[in-house]
Amino acid sequence: MSDNAKVRLGIIGLGAMGGHVLASARDHADITVTVAADLDPATVERHRATDPAVTYTTDPAQVVAADDIDALYIATPPAFHAELAVAALRRGIAVFCEKPLAVSEADGRAMLAAAEEAGVACAVNFALSDRAAVLEIERALAAGEAGEVLGVDVRLRFPRWPRAFQADARWLDGREQGGFVREVFSHFVYLTDRLLGPVEVVDAGLDYAEGASETAARGHLHAGGVPVHLSAFAGIAGRETYEWVLWGTRRSYTLDAWSRLLVSDGGDWTPVELTGPQGGEPSRLAAFARAVRGGPQVNLADFAAGFRVQRVIEAFHA
Ligand SMILES: NC(=O)c1ccc[n+]([C@@H]2O[C@H](COP(=O)([O-])OP(=O)(O)OC[C@H]3O[C@@H](n4cnc5c(N)ncnc54)[C@H](O)[C@@H]3O)[C@@H](O)[C@H]2O)c1
């Protein structure tokens, strides 16, 4: 592809996330959505009304086989990612896949193998991969500003599960592919793996609601030799909380609510003002487009990272 040609993107899955990416790709400098599919005809019709230039279908195979795509974005529930990704990769189509990469070990391995064989750009859409706060923590760690890193705490709290923006996604409340460990903790495993090294599970456990996904999760993990503790609850009376804290001997860092960064040198937490691009779907689409055109893949997880995260997440469900 030439350096300034727009990447022609197919989308499969037009629910909460697929709809968000479709909107993020509207008027995008690097991406144009040509074709999109969802199994649900009403969902397709809703998007046809807002983005009429896209060709729609209820048959995902038609997107995978389309002549007018360079890349495929997959935003179905995770158990369907593998079949679609592998089929696209066999055609040499680049793939931008939602997290978690897959649920079953065999599916994750198949995706990784297909990606290696195809040799095209493959990325997993972790929300923290290009956030300004994450890039700042990464810089500070590389500069040694934290001192020795002694541990990481992850605290997640959900008054309601599934959350309001995914209220229609009933699969999120099931045990087969749902639950907040897969849906949310996966982002923080990615972050920890990226900043500290591969994550190993020492001990992990879930408590389930009857016939539904987990209401509590606890984990003792290690990342590059550093202890990582997870505490998470759903269905509680309390504020929705996404907190990742890195404890250093000289300076500690809190990433709060995905994008707010606070530091402590031993006293109170002080907010850090982050200037420049904050990161989000439009910038991740731009980064993916650069990789599709043959450039380096920067601040985007590859399938190998996605598979490492999947294995950690699925250890909670073993
Ligand atoms: N990166 C992020 O920040 C982020 C945020 C939310 C969700 N996600 C991920 O995005 C994916 C989708 O989540 P969601 O919240 O949009 O779910 P959703 O249920 O709102 O949307 C999924 C859509 O896929 C459709 N679908 C189901 N099976 C299909 C198939 N085989 N082929 C085509 N369409 C199919 C459904 O009809 C639905 O419209 C999941 O992997 C989820 O974990 C990522």
Short mmCIF file of N, CA and C and ligand atoms in Angstrom, two decimals, residues 12-18 38-40 43 60 75-78 80-81 98-100 125 127 165-166 169 171 183 187, ligand 1:
data_model
loop_
_atom_site.label_atom_id
_atom_site.label_comp_id
_atom_site.label_asym_id
_atom_site.label_seq_id
_atom_site.Cartn_x
_atom_site.Cartn_y
_atom_site.Cartn_z
N ILE A 12 -16.63 -6.56 11.74
CA ILE A 12 -17.58 -7.62 12.10
C ILE A 12 -17.93 -7.47 13.58
N GLY A 13 -19.23 -7.30 13.83
CA GLY A 13 -19.71 -7.03 15.19
C GLY A 13 -19.93 -5.54 15.33
N LEU A 14 -21.20 -5.13 15.42
CA LEU A 14 -21.53 -3.69 15.45
C LEU A 14 -22.27 -3.31 16.73
N GLY A 15 -21.92 -3.98 17.84
CA GLY A 15 -22.53 -3.67 19.13
C GLY A 15 -21.86 -2.46 19.76
N ALA A 16 -21.69 -2.48 21.09
CA ALA A 16 -21.14 -1.33 21.80
C ALA A 16 -19.79 -0.91 21.21
N MET A 17 -18.91 -1.87 21.04
CA MET A 17 -17.54 -1.52 20.61
C MET A 17 -17.43 -1.32 19.10
N GLY A 18 -18.05 -2.22 18.34
CA GLY A 18 -18.01 -2.08 16.88
C GLY A 18 -18.65 -0.77 16.45
N ASP A 38 -23.18 -7.59 11.13
CA ASP A 38 -23.61 -8.03 12.46
C ASP A 38 -24.69 -9.07 12.21
N LEU A 39 -24.75 -10.06 13.08
CA LEU A 39 -25.77 -11.11 12.93
C LEU A 39 -27.17 -10.54 13.14
N ASP A 40 -27.27 -9.44 13.86
CA ASP A 40 -28.57 -8.90 14.24
C ASP A 40 -29.03 -7.86 13.20
N THR A 43 -29.55 -4.23 14.36
CA THR A 43 -28.28 -3.50 14.61
C THR A 43 -27.73 -2.98 13.29
N PRO A 60 -21.22 -12.52 8.28
CA PRO A 60 -19.82 -12.13 8.52
C PRO A 60 -18.87 -12.68 7.44
N ALA A 75 -15.17 -7.20 16.39
CA ALA A 75 -15.75 -6.74 17.66
C ALA A 75 -16.96 -7.60 18.04
N THR A 76 -16.85 -8.89 17.77
CA THR A 76 -17.87 -9.83 18.25
C THR A 76 -17.51 -10.23 19.68
N PRO A 77 -18.41 -10.92 20.39
CA PRO A 77 -17.98 -11.52 21.66
C PRO A 77 -16.75 -12.42 21.40
N PRO A 78 -15.90 -12.61 22.42
CA PRO A 78 -14.57 -13.21 22.19
C PRO A 78 -14.56 -14.64 21.64
N PHE A 80 -15.96 -15.82 19.22
CA PHE A 80 -16.05 -15.84 17.76
C PHE A 80 -14.83 -15.21 17.08
N HIS A 81 -13.92 -14.64 17.88
CA HIS A 81 -12.78 -13.93 17.27
C HIS A 81 -11.94 -14.85 16.38
N GLU A 98 -10.60 -7.26 18.83
CA GLU A 98 -10.91 -6.85 20.20
C GLU A 98 -10.29 -7.82 21.20
N LYS A 99 -10.06 -7.32 22.41
CA LYS A 99 -9.63 -8.15 23.50
C LYS A 99 -10.84 -8.82 24.12
N PRO A 100 -10.74 -9.85 24.92
CA PRO A 100 -9.56 -10.70 24.97
C PRO A 100 -9.39 -11.42 23.62
N ASN A 125 -6.94 -4.70 20.52
CA ASN A 125 -7.34 -3.35 20.94
C ASN A 125 -7.44 -3.21 22.47
N ALA A 127 -7.33 -0.86 25.54
CA ALA A 127 -7.58 0.58 25.67
C ALA A 127 -6.40 1.34 26.26
N PHE A 165 -23.13 0.82 29.55
CA PHE A 165 -22.87 0.98 28.10
C PHE A 165 -22.88 -0.36 27.38
N GLN A 166 -22.86 -1.47 28.14
CA GLN A 166 -22.92 -2.80 27.52
C GLN A 166 -24.16 -3.57 28.00
N ALA A 169 -25.37 -6.45 26.09
CA ALA A 169 -24.42 -7.54 25.83
C ALA A 169 -24.58 -8.62 26.91
N TRP A 171 -24.05 -11.72 26.92
CA TRP A 171 -22.96 -12.71 27.01
C TRP A 171 -21.96 -12.32 28.11
N GLU A 183 -13.29 -9.16 30.72
CA GLU A 183 -13.69 -7.92 30.06
C GLU A 183 -12.85 -6.72 30.49
N HIS A 187 -7.33 -5.70 30.46
CA HIS A 187 -6.62 -4.46 30.12
C HIS A 187 -5.45 -4.22 31.09
N1 LIG B 1 -11.19 -2.36 23.88
C1 LIG B 1 -12.15 -1.98 24.69
O1 LIG B 1 -12.03 -0.98 25.40
C2 LIG B 1 -13.45 -2.75 24.72
C3 LIG B 1 -14.59 -2.23 25.35
C4 LIG B 1 -15.78 -2.98 25.30
C5 LIG B 1 -15.79 -4.21 24.67
N2 LIG B 1 -14.65 -4.70 24.11
C6 LIG B 1 -14.62 -6.00 23.42
O2 LIG B 1 -15.31 -5.87 22.18
C7 LIG B 1 -15.95 -7.10 21.83
C8 LIG B 1 -17.44 -6.82 21.65
O3 LIG B 1 -17.97 -6.30 22.86
P1 LIG B 1 -19.27 -5.38 22.88
O4 LIG B 1 -19.31 -4.74 24.20
O5 LIG B 1 -19.31 -4.55 21.65
O6 LIG B 1 -20.41 -6.51 22.78
P2 LIG B 1 -21.87 -6.33 22.16
O7 LIG B 1 -22.62 -7.54 22.59
O8 LIG B 1 -22.40 -4.97 22.44
O9 LIG B 1 -21.60 -6.42 20.60
C9 LIG B 1 -21.28 -7.60 19.94
C10 LIG B 1 -22.01 -7.60 18.60
O10 LIG B 1 -21.55 -8.74 17.86
C11 LIG B 1 -22.67 -9.33 17.23
N3 LIG B 1 -22.29 -10.73 17.01
C12 LIG B 1 -22.28 -11.75 17.88
N4 LIG B 1 -21.74 -12.84 17.32
C13 LIG B 1 -21.42 -12.49 16.05
C14 LIG B 1 -20.82 -13.18 14.96
N5 LIG B 1 -20.44 -14.45 15.05
N6 LIG B 1 -20.64 -12.51 13.80
C15 LIG B 1 -21.03 -11.21 13.68
N7 LIG B 1 -21.58 -10.50 14.68
C16 LIG B 1 -21.77 -11.14 15.85
C17 LIG B 1 -23.83 -9.11 18.17
O11 LIG B 1 -25.07 -9.14 17.48
C18 LIG B 1 -23.51 -7.73 18.73
O12 LIG B 1 -24.12 -6.69 18.00
C19 LIG B 1 -15.63 -8.07 22.96
O13 LIG B 1 -14.48 -8.82 22.64
C20 LIG B 1 -15.34 -7.14 24.13
O14 LIG B 1 -14.53 -7.73 25.11
C21 LIG B 1 -13.51 -3.99 24.11
#
